[in-house]
Coordinates of C-alpha atoms in Angstrom, one line a residue:
Chain A
M1086 CA 0.0 0.0 0.0
S1087 CA 1.5 3.3 -1.0
T1088 CA 1.2 6.2 1.5
N1089 CA 0.7 8.5 -1.5
R1090 CA -2.6 7.0 -2.0
H1091 CA -3.5 6.2 1.6
P1092 CA -3.3 8.9 4.2
I1093 CA -2.9 6.2 6.9
E1094 CA -0.5 3.3 7.1
Q1095 CA -1.9 -0.3 7.2
E1096 CA -0.7 -0.7 10.7
E1097 CA -2.6 2.4 11.7
L1098 CA -5.7 1.0 10.1
M1099 CA -5.3 -2.1 12.2
A1100 CA -4.7 -0.1 15.3
Y1101 CA -7.9 1.8 14.5
L1102 CA -9.9 -1.5 14.1
D1103 CA -8.4 -2.6 17.5
G1104 CA -9.6 0.7 19.1
E1105 CA -6.0 1.7 19.7
L1106 CA -5.9 5.0 17.8
P1107 CA -6.5 8.4 19.5
P1108 CA -9.7 10.1 18.5
D1109 CA -8.2 12.5 15.9
Q1110 CA -6.4 9.8 14.1
A1111 CA -9.4 7.5 14.4
T1112 CA -11.6 10.0 12.7
E1113 CA -9.1 10.2 9.9
A1114 CA -8.8 6.5 9.6
L1115 CA -12.6 6.1 9.6
S1116 CA -13.0 8.7 6.9
H1117 CA -10.4 7.0 4.7
L1118 CA -11.7 3.5 5.4
E1119 CA -15.2 4.4 4.2
L1120 CA -13.9 5.5 0.9
C1121 CA -11.1 3.0 0.2
P1122 CA -12.1 -0.5 -1.0
E1123 CA -8.5 -1.7 -0.6
C1124 CA -8.5 -0.8 3.1
Q1125 CA -12.0 -2.2 3.5
T1126 CA -10.6 -5.5 2.2
L1127 CA -7.8 -5.4 4.7
A1128 CA -10.2 -4.7 7.5
A1129 CA -12.4 -7.6 6.4
D1130 CA -9.3 -9.8 6.2
F1131 CA -8.3 -9.0 9.7
G1132 CA -11.9 -9.3 10.9
G1133 CA -12.0 -12.7 9.3
V1134 CA -8.8 -13.8 11.0
S1135 CA -10.2 -12.8 14.4
Q1136 CA -13.4 -14.6 13.7
K1137 CA -11.6 -17.8 12.8
L1138 CA -9.5 -17.6 15.9
M1139 CA -12.7 -17.6 17.9
A1140 CA -13.2 -21.2 16.9
W1141 CA -10.5 -22.2 19.4
E1142 CA -12.4 -22.2 22.6
V1143 CA -11.0 -23.8 25.7
E1144 CA -13.6 -25.4 27.9
S1145 CA -12.8 -24.8 31.5
P1146 CA -13.9 -27.4 34.1
E1147 CA -16.3 -25.9 36.6
V1148 CA -14.5 -26.2 39.9
G1149 CA -14.5 -24.3 43.2
I1150 CA -11.4 -23.1 44.9
P1151 CA -9.0 -26.1 45.1
S1152 CA -8.0 -27.4 48.5
E1153 CA -4.4 -26.3 48.1
I1154 CA -5.4 -22.8 47.5
N1155 CA -7.9 -22.8 50.3
A1156 CA -5.2 -24.1 52.6
A1157 CA -2.7 -21.5 51.5
L1158 CA -5.4 -18.8 51.8
G1159 CA -6.3 -20.0 55.3
E1160 CA -2.7 -20.0 56.4
R1161 CA -2.1 -16.5 55.1
L1162 CA -5.2 -15.1 56.7
Q1163 CA -4.4 -16.9 60.0
K1164 CA -0.9 -15.5 60.1
R1165 CA -2.2 -12.1 59.4
E1166 CA -4.8 -12.4 62.2
A1167 CA -2.1 -13.7 64.6
A1168 CA 0.1 -10.8 63.7
K1169 CA -2.7 -8.4 64.4
V1170 CA -3.4 -9.9 67.8
G1171 CA 0.2 -10.3 68.9
S1172 CA 1.6 -7.0 67.8
P1173 CA -0.2 -3.7 68.1
R1174 CA 2.7 -2.0 66.5
L1175 CA 2.4 -4.3 63.5
E1176 CA -1.3 -3.6 63.5
N1177 CA -0.5 0.1 63.3
R1178 CA 2.0 -0.6 60.6
V1179 CA -0.5 -2.7 58.7
M1180 CA -3.2 -0.1 59.1
T1181 CA -0.7 2.6 58.1
S1182 CA 0.2 0.4 55.2
R1183 CA -3.4 0.1 54.2
W1184 CA -3.7 3.8 54.2
V1185 CA -0.6 4.0 52.1
W1186 CA -2.1 1.5 49.7
A1187 CA -5.3 3.3 49.7
G1188 CA -3.5 6.5 48.9
A1189 CA -1.4 4.8 46.3
L1190 CA -4.5 3.4 44.8
A1191 CA -6.1 6.8 44.7
I1192 CA -3.1 8.1 42.9
V1193 CA -3.2 5.3 40.5
C1194 CA -6.9 5.9 40.0
V1195 CA -6.3 9.5 39.3
A1196 CA -3.4 8.8 37.0
V1197 CA -5.2 6.1 35.0
G1198 CA -8.7 7.1 36.0
L1199 CA -10.1 7.1 32.5
K1200 CA -8.5 3.7 31.9
L1201 CA -9.9 2.3 35.1
T1202 CA -13.4 3.7 34.9
L1203 CA -14.5 5.4 31.8
T1204 CA -12.5 4.2 28.9
S1205 CA -13.1 1.2 26.7
R1206 CA -12.1 -1.0 29.6
N1207 CA -14.6 -1.5 32.4
R1208 CA -13.1 -3.5 35.0
N1209 CA -15.9 -3.3 37.5
E1210 CA -17.9 -6.3 36.5
D1211 CA -17.3 -10.0 35.9
R1212 CA -17.2 -10.0 32.2
S1213 CA -14.7 -7.2 32.1
T1214 CA -12.1 -9.8 31.5
V1215 CA -13.9 -10.9 28.4
Y1216 CA -15.1 -7.7 26.7
S1217 CA -12.5 -5.3 28.1
S1218 CA -12.1 -3.3 24.9
M1219 CA -13.8 -2.6 21.6
A1220 CA -13.5 -5.4 19.2
S1221 CA -12.7 -4.7 15.5
I1222 CA -15.6 -2.7 14.0
E1223 CA -16.3 -5.5 11.5
Q1224 CA -17.4 -7.7 14.3
Y1225 CA -20.2 -5.3 15.2
L1226 CA -21.4 -5.1 11.6
M1227 CA -23.8 -7.6 10.0
P1228 CA -22.3 -8.7 6.6
D1229 CA -25.7 -9.5 5.2
R1230 CA -27.7 -6.2 4.9
N1231 CA -30.9 -8.1 4.2
A1232 CA -30.5 -10.1 7.4
E1233 CA -30.1 -6.9 9.4
I1234 CA -33.2 -5.4 7.8
A1235 CA -35.2 -8.6 8.6
M1236 CA -33.9 -8.6 12.2
A1237 CA -34.8 -4.9 12.6
R1238 CA -38.3 -5.6 11.3
S1239 CA -38.7 -8.5 13.7
A1240 CA -38.8 -6.1 16.6
A1241 CA -42.4 -5.3 16.1
P1242 CA -45.5 -7.0 14.7
E1243 CA -45.6 -6.9 10.9
A1244 CA -48.5 -4.5 10.9
I1245 CA -46.1 -1.9 12.4
S1246 CA -42.7 -2.8 11.0
A1247 CA -43.7 -3.4 7.4
D1248 CA -44.2 0.3 6.8
A1249 CA -41.4 1.4 9.2
K1250 CA -38.2 3.1 8.1
I1251 CA -35.3 0.7 8.5
L1252 CA -31.8 1.7 9.5
V1253 CA -28.7 -0.6 9.2
L1254 CA -25.3 -0.1 10.7
G1255 CA -22.5 0.8 8.3
W1256 CA -18.9 1.8 8.8
R1257 CA -19.7 5.3 9.7
G1258 CA -23.0 4.9 11.5
Y1259 CA -26.6 4.0 10.8
E1260 CA -27.8 4.4 7.3
T1261 CA -31.3 4.4 5.9
A1262 CA -31.9 1.1 4.1
I1263 CA -35.6 1.5 3.5
E1264 CA -37.7 4.6 3.8
G1265 CA -40.9 4.3 5.9
K1266 CA -44.4 5.4 5.7
N1267 CA -45.8 5.3 9.2
G1268 CA -43.3 7.3 11.3
F1269 CA -41.9 4.2 13.0
V1270 CA -38.1 3.5 12.8
C1271 CA -36.7 0.0 13.2
M1272 CA -33.1 -0.9 13.7
V1273 CA -30.7 -3.2 15.5
E1274 CA -28.8 -1.6 18.3
R1275 CA -25.4 -2.8 19.4
S1276 CA -23.7 -3.3 22.7
W1277 CA -22.7 0.3 23.3
M1278 CA -26.3 1.2 24.0
S1279 CA -25.7 -0.6 27.3
P1280 CA -25.0 1.4 30.4
F1281 CA -21.4 2.8 30.3
N1282 CA -20.4 0.7 33.3
S1283 CA -21.8 -2.5 31.8
A1284 CA -19.3 -5.3 31.5
E1285 CA -20.8 -6.1 28.1
F1286 CA -20.5 -2.6 26.7
W1287 CA -18.2 -4.0 24.0
N1288 CA -19.7 -7.4 23.5
P1289 CA -19.7 -7.8 19.7
K1290 CA -22.4 -10.5 19.8
V1291 CA -25.1 -8.1 21.1
R1292 CA -27.9 -7.4 18.6
V1293 CA -31.0 -5.6 19.9
P1294 CA -33.7 -5.1 17.4
G1295 CA -36.1 -2.2 18.2
C1296 CA -38.9 -0.3 16.5
F1297 CA -39.3 3.2 17.8
N1298 CA -42.7 4.9 17.6
P1299 CA -42.7 8.4 16.0
G1300 CA -42.2 10.1 19.4
A1301 CA -39.2 7.9 20.2
A1302 CA -37.8 8.2 16.7
R1303 CA -37.6 11.9 17.2
S1304 CA -36.4 12.0 20.8
I1305 CA -34.7 8.6 21.7
L1306 CA -33.3 7.4 18.4
P1307 CA -30.9 10.4 18.2
L1308 CA -29.2 9.1 21.3
T1309 CA -28.5 5.8 19.6
I1310 CA -27.3 7.6 16.5
K1311 CA -25.0 9.8 18.5
R1312 CA -23.5 7.1 20.7
T1313 CA -22.9 5.0 17.6
E1314 CA -21.1 7.8 15.7
M1315 CA -18.9 8.4 18.7
V1316 CA -18.0 4.8 19.1
L1317 CA -17.1 4.4 15.4
A1318 CA -15.0 7.6 15.6
G1319 CA -13.0 5.9 18.4
L1320 CA -14.0 8.2 21.3
S1321 CA -13.3 6.9 24.8
K1322 CA -16.2 6.4 27.2
A1323 CA -15.3 9.5 29.1
Q1324 CA -15.4 11.6 25.9
M1325 CA -18.7 10.1 24.9
I1326 CA -20.2 10.8 28.4
D1327 CA -18.9 14.4 28.2
S1328 CA -20.3 14.9 24.7
I1329 CA -23.7 13.5 25.7
K1330 CA -23.9 15.7 28.7
A1331 CA -23.0 18.7 26.6
G1332 CA -25.6 17.7 24.0
F1333 CA -28.3 17.8 26.6
D1334 CA -26.9 21.0 28.2
N1335 CA -27.0 22.9 25.0
R1336 CA -30.2 21.2 23.9
E1337 CA -28.8 19.6 20.8
L1338 CA -30.1 16.3 22.2
P1339 CA -33.9 16.2 22.8
T1340 CA -35.7 15.1 25.9
P1341 CA -38.1 12.2 25.6
A1342 CA -41.2 13.2 23.7
A1343 CA -44.6 12.5 25.2
G1344 CA -45.6 8.9 24.6
A1345 CA -42.1 7.9 23.4
M1346 CA -41.9 4.1 23.3
C1347 CA -40.2 1.2 21.6
Y1348 CA -41.2 -2.3 20.6
M1349 CA -38.7 -5.0 21.4
M1350 CA -40.5 -8.2 20.6
S1351 CA -37.9 -9.9 18.4
R1352 CA -37.0 -13.5 19.1
A1353 CA -33.9 -13.0 17.0
G1354 CA -32.2 -10.5 19.3
Y1355 CA -29.4 -11.1 21.6
L1356 CA -29.4 -8.6 24.5
N1357 CA -26.3 -9.8 26.3
D1358 CA -24.6 -12.9 27.7
A1359 CA -26.6 -12.6 30.9
V1360 CA -30.1 -12.8 29.5
G1361 CA -29.6 -14.0 25.9
H1362 CA -32.7 -13.3 23.9
Y1363 CA -34.6 -12.1 27.0
V1364 CA -38.4 -11.9 26.6
P1365 CA -40.5 -9.7 24.3
H1366 CA -41.1 -6.4 25.9
L1367 CA -42.1 -2.8 25.4
M1368 CA -40.1 0.2 26.6
F1369 CA -41.4 3.6 27.6
Y1370 CA -39.2 6.7 28.0
F1371 CA -39.6 9.7 30.2
P1372 CA -37.6 12.7 31.5
L1373 CA -36.0 11.6 34.8
T1374 CA -38.8 10.4 37.1
D1375 CA -39.1 8.3 40.2
K1376 CA -39.8 4.7 39.4
S1377 CA -42.5 4.6 42.1
S1378 CA -44.6 6.7 39.7
W1379 CA -45.0 3.6 37.7
G1380 CA -44.9 1.1 40.5
A1381 CA -41.8 -0.3 38.9
D1382 CA -39.9 -3.1 40.6
L1383 CA -42.5 -3.5 43.3
P1384 CA -43.6 -7.1 44.2
D1385 CA -45.6 -8.6 41.4
S1386 CA -45.5 -5.5 39.3
P1387 CA -44.9 -6.2 35.6
V1388 CA -43.1 -2.9 35.2
T1389 CA -39.4 -2.7 35.8
L1390 CA -36.9 0.1 35.6
N1391 CA -34.5 -0.4 32.8
P1392 CA -30.9 0.3 33.8
Q1393 CA -29.9 1.4 30.3
F1394 CA -29.8 5.1 31.1
Q1395 CA -29.8 4.8 34.9
G1396 CA -26.9 6.8 36.3
G1397 CA -25.8 7.6 32.8
P1398 CA -25.4 11.0 31.1
E1399 CA -28.8 10.8 29.5
P1400 CA -31.4 12.3 31.8
I1401 CA -34.0 9.6 30.9
T1402 CA -36.0 7.1 32.8
E1403 CA -37.0 4.0 31.0
F1404 CA -39.6 1.5 32.0
V1405 CA -39.9 -2.0 30.6
I1406 CA -43.0 -4.1 30.4
P1407 CA -42.7 -7.7 29.2
V1408 CA -45.4 -9.0 26.8
G1409 CA -46.6 -12.5 26.2
K1410 CA -45.9 -12.9 22.5
W1411 CA -43.1 -12.5 20.1
S1412 CA -43.6 -10.2 17.2
D1413 CA -44.6 -13.2 15.0
G1414 CA -47.5 -13.9 17.4
T1415 CA -46.0 -17.0 19.0
V1416 CA -46.2 -17.4 22.7
A1417 CA -43.1 -16.3 24.6
P1418 CA -41.7 -17.8 27.8
V1419 CA -42.9 -16.5 31.0
M1420 CA -40.4 -14.3 32.9
Chain B
M935 CA -19.2 -3.8 41.6
T936 CA -15.8 -3.6 43.1
S937 CA -12.8 -3.1 40.9
D938 CA -10.0 -5.7 40.7
E939 CA -7.6 -3.3 42.3
A940 CA -9.8 -2.6 45.2
L941 CA -10.4 -6.3 45.7
M942 CA -6.7 -6.9 45.7
L943 CA -6.2 -4.3 48.4
E944 CA -9.1 -5.8 50.4
F945 CA -7.4 -9.1 50.1
Q946 CA -4.2 -7.6 51.4
G947 CA -6.2 -6.4 54.3
G948 CA -7.3 -9.9 55.1
S949 CA -10.5 -10.4 53.2
R950 CA -11.1 -13.9 52.0
A951 CA -14.2 -12.8 50.1
A952 CA -12.1 -10.4 48.1
F953 CA -9.8 -13.3 47.0
E954 CA -12.7 -15.5 46.2
E955 CA -14.1 -12.8 44.0
L956 CA -10.8 -12.4 42.2
F957 CA -10.6 -16.2 41.8
A958 CA -14.1 -16.3 40.3
R959 CA -13.2 -13.5 37.8
Y960 CA -9.9 -14.8 36.6
R961 CA -10.0 -18.6 36.9
K962 CA -11.5 -19.2 33.5
P963 CA -9.5 -16.6 31.6
L964 CA -6.3 -18.0 33.1
Y965 CA -7.3 -21.5 32.2
G966 CA -7.9 -20.4 28.6
F967 CA -4.5 -18.7 28.7
F968 CA -2.6 -21.9 29.7
G969 CA -4.9 -24.2 27.8
R970 CA -4.2 -22.7 24.5
R971 CA -0.5 -22.5 25.1
L972 CA 0.1 -25.9 26.5
N973 CA -2.6 -28.1 24.9
N974 CA -2.6 -30.0 28.2
P975 CA -5.7 -29.5 30.3
E976 CA -4.2 -31.1 33.4
R977 CA -1.2 -28.8 33.4
A978 CA -3.4 -25.8 32.5
E979 CA -5.4 -26.5 35.6
D980 CA -2.3 -26.9 37.7
L981 CA -0.8 -23.7 36.5
V982 CA -4.0 -21.7 37.1
Q983 CA -3.7 -23.0 40.7
E984 CA 0.0 -22.0 40.8
T985 CA -0.9 -18.5 39.6
F986 CA -3.3 -18.0 42.4
L987 CA -0.9 -19.6 44.9
A988 CA 1.7 -17.0 43.8
V989 CA -0.9 -14.3 44.3
I990 CA -1.5 -15.4 47.9
R991 CA 2.2 -15.7 48.7
A992 CA 3.1 -12.4 47.2
A993 CA -0.1 -10.5 48.3
S994 CA 1.8 -8.4 50.8
R995 CA 4.2 -7.3 48.1
Y996 CA 1.6 -6.4 45.5
E997 CA 1.7 -2.7 44.7
P998 CA -1.1 -1.1 42.8
R999 CA 1.2 0.3 40.2
A1000 CA -0.3 -2.0 37.6
L1001 CA -3.8 -3.3 36.9
V1002 CA -4.5 -6.6 38.6
R1003 CA -5.3 -8.1 35.2
T1004 CA -1.8 -7.2 33.9
Y1005 CA -0.3 -8.4 37.2
L1006 CA -2.0 -11.8 36.9
Y1007 CA -1.0 -12.3 33.3
G1008 CA 2.5 -11.3 34.3
I1009 CA 2.6 -14.2 36.8
A1010 CA 1.0 -16.5 34.3
L1011 CA 3.7 -15.7 31.6
K1012 CA 6.5 -16.4 34.1
L1013 CA 4.9 -19.7 35.1
L1014 CA 4.5 -20.6 31.4
A1015 CA 8.2 -19.8 30.7
A1016 CA 9.2 -22.0 33.6
E1017 CA 7.0 -24.8 32.4
R1018 CA 8.6 -24.6 28.9
R1019 CA 12.0 -24.5 30.4
K1020 CA 11.1 -27.6 32.4
F1021 CA 10.1 -29.3 29.2
L1022 CA 13.3 -28.5 27.5
T1023 CA 15.3 -29.8 30.4
S1024 CA 13.4 -33.0 30.7
S1025 CA 13.6 -33.6 26.9
T1026 CA 17.4 -33.9 27.3
F1027 CA 16.8 -36.9 29.5
G1028 CA 14.8 -38.7 26.8
Q1029 CA 11.3 -37.4 27.5
S1030 CA 9.5 -35.7 24.8
A1031 CA 6.8 -33.1 25.0
P1032 CA 3.3 -34.6 24.8
E1033 CA 1.5 -34.3 21.6
P1034 CA -1.4 -31.9 21.7
K1035 CA -4.6 -33.7 22.4
T1036 CA -6.7 -33.8 19.3
D1037 CA -9.4 -36.4 20.2
G1038 CA -12.7 -34.9 19.4
T1039 CA -11.2 -31.5 18.6
P1040 CA -13.2 -29.9 15.7
E1041 CA -11.2 -29.6 12.5
C1042 CA -11.6 -25.9 12.4
V1043 CA -9.8 -25.6 15.8
L1044 CA -7.0 -27.9 14.7
W1045 CA -6.7 -25.7 11.6
V1046 CA -6.4 -22.6 13.7
R1047 CA -3.9 -24.3 16.0
Q1048 CA -1.7 -25.5 13.2
A1049 CA -1.7 -22.1 11.5
M1050 CA -0.8 -20.5 14.9
E1051 CA 2.1 -22.9 15.3
K1052 CA 3.6 -21.7 12.1
L1053 CA 4.1 -18.2 13.5
D1054 CA 7.3 -17.1 15.1
A1055 CA 6.9 -17.6 18.8
P1056 CA 7.2 -14.0 19.9
D1057 CA 4.7 -12.9 17.2
R1058 CA 2.3 -15.7 18.2
E1059 CA 2.4 -14.6 21.8
I1060 CA 1.5 -11.1 21.0
L1061 CA -1.3 -12.2 18.7
M1062 CA -2.7 -14.5 21.4
L1063 CA -2.5 -11.8 24.1
R1064 CA -4.4 -9.5 21.9
E1065 CA -7.0 -11.9 20.4
Y1066 CA -7.7 -14.2 23.3
E1067 CA -6.7 -12.3 26.4
Q1068 CA -7.8 -9.0 24.8
L1069 CA -5.0 -7.0 26.3
S1070 CA -4.3 -3.5 24.9
Y1071 CA -1.2 -2.8 23.0
S1072 CA 0.3 -1.0 26.0
D1073 CA -0.6 -3.9 28.4
I1074 CA 1.2 -6.3 26.0
A1075 CA 4.2 -4.0 25.8
E1076 CA 4.4 -3.8 29.5
L1077 CA 4.2 -7.6 30.0
L1078 CA 6.7 -8.5 27.3
R1079 CA 8.9 -5.5 28.0
I1080 CA 8.9 -4.3 24.5
P1081 CA 7.9 -0.9 22.9
V1082 CA 4.3 -0.4 22.0
N1083 CA 5.3 0.2 18.4
T1084 CA 7.0 -3.2 18.3
V1085 CA 3.8 -4.8 19.6
R1086 CA 1.8 -3.1 16.8
S1087 CA 4.2 -4.0 14.0
R1088 CA 4.5 -7.6 15.2
L1089 CA 0.8 -7.9 15.6
F1090 CA 0.3 -6.6 12.1
R1091 CA 2.9 -9.1 10.7
S1092 CA 1.4 -12.0 12.5
R1093 CA -2.1 -11.3 11.4
L1094 CA -1.0 -11.1 7.8
A1095 CA 0.9 -14.3 8.1
L1096 CA -1.9 -16.1 9.9
K1097 CA -4.4 -15.0 7.2
S1098 CA -2.0 -16.4 4.6
Y1099 CA -1.6 -19.7 6.4
L1100 CA -5.3 -20.1 7.0
E1101 CA -6.1 -19.3 3.3
S1102 CA -3.5 -21.8 2.0
E1103 CA -4.9 -24.5 4.2
A1104 CA -8.4 -23.8 3.2
K1105 CA -7.5 -24.1 -0.4
T1106 CA -6.3 -27.7 0.1
N1107 CA -9.2 -28.7 2.4
P1108 CA -12.7 -28.1 1.1
A1109 CA -14.3 -28.8 4.5
L1110 CA -12.3 -26.0 6.0
R1111 CA -13.2 -23.8 3.1
A1112 CA -16.8 -24.3 3.8
S1113 CA -16.4 -23.7 7.6
A1114 CA -14.3 -20.7 7.0
G1115 CA -17.3 -18.7 6.0
Q1116 CA -19.3 -19.7 9.0
P1117 CA -19.2 -17.3 11.9
H1118 CA -18.6 -19.1 15.1
P1119 CA -21.4 -18.8 17.6
G1120 CA -19.1 -18.6 20.6
R1121 CA -18.2 -15.4 22.2
R1122 CA -15.0 -13.6 21.4
G1123 CA -11.8 -14.6 23.1
M1124 CA -11.8 -16.1 26.6
Q1125 CA -14.1 -18.6 28.1

């Protein structure tokens, strides 16, 4: 590849696909990638290699903590306890040491704060060891455009989705695949619509089909569009959060329209590793409100508070109500 | 949920629960780490255990300069190097390294393994740390004590080489060619 024709090196392109380029270079890489068939081929090749490597899974036996580790652990903790009881000075030293550790940790947290908490690596949940950073972009794309259209439509009963506008995800963001007639917009969301602290924020398997009603298409869909553009531009979580906050502050981003809701009744979706396909449900959006106003999460209440925007930069409250059938009319499992 | 680093500090302070949580988070990823590099499930399990034993023994010396994740894979890499040295030594006394177990292994996995074996060892390690352990370039650089740019260039080289190996194998094996186009349903990387 000649650098005369390509403003970025192949290695840089790979780094971009790995989520390893700083935002300014990432933007340049994305702009070039979108227009360059040769680089798209390289990206597809690397994505293909990663996908083939996934075949090599290692089944780990389900075991508890082995006895040797338990013994060593017990011994260490016992010694520590004995030291505490036998030596007040040592206790002081240990306590002091703990403060030193805590102080050091605080320093580390400040120094690498973004990395620890807000960047592409969320280490606060179990699956952080699995989806610790963004996978190559290709893994989030669906190679078969028609399959993505069909999946998007499956979010709502045909009477609604047949005339809906359909969006599909491309290299630069969502694109209109089919114009609609009824004001609904159907699409397949990806993992980055999870809460920012979700361990599956970068899970490339996530596919969440949804059909937004006209109110949600105006006021909720822009959030999906914005997050997606920022992700594809290589922004860190901290940058995305700041940008979303600013968007609401300066009113570039809308607040939920009255009656904004979304159908999520697809049996083809994959919400995350924890719940898989989940159950068919409807979602309703409001400006921040107390969940008690809907009786959400109370015993036997069918309404739950969705954590999607909870504690996030979007000042939105989202309620979920499961329904009994998938969009194709078949009976769904009971929650 | 508590961060790994906070759990490590709690463990230093005497919390068994903190250790148990770290064990739960990292047992499977570490098993995958050793399992892919040794092709020996028993030794993989042993070395996972040794990794955690090392954490217990060295707990008082742990300093939160590095992420726990990097710290654990650092220990794992040292144990792996020792294991390989042991093999080399024992080989001189007439023992040979066990053949990788292939019974019941899907052909597409064998294909990937064989292609990986053709890579230079340092390049393969970088590729595996990125693809399976999902470490960042800087984490890999820190663990292997090489510049980040070296990580990037070797990763690039190994991906190109692997693509070439996989393609040439697929050309000679129609079954693999068919499976090559099938996305794997499993999740990316570690177990």
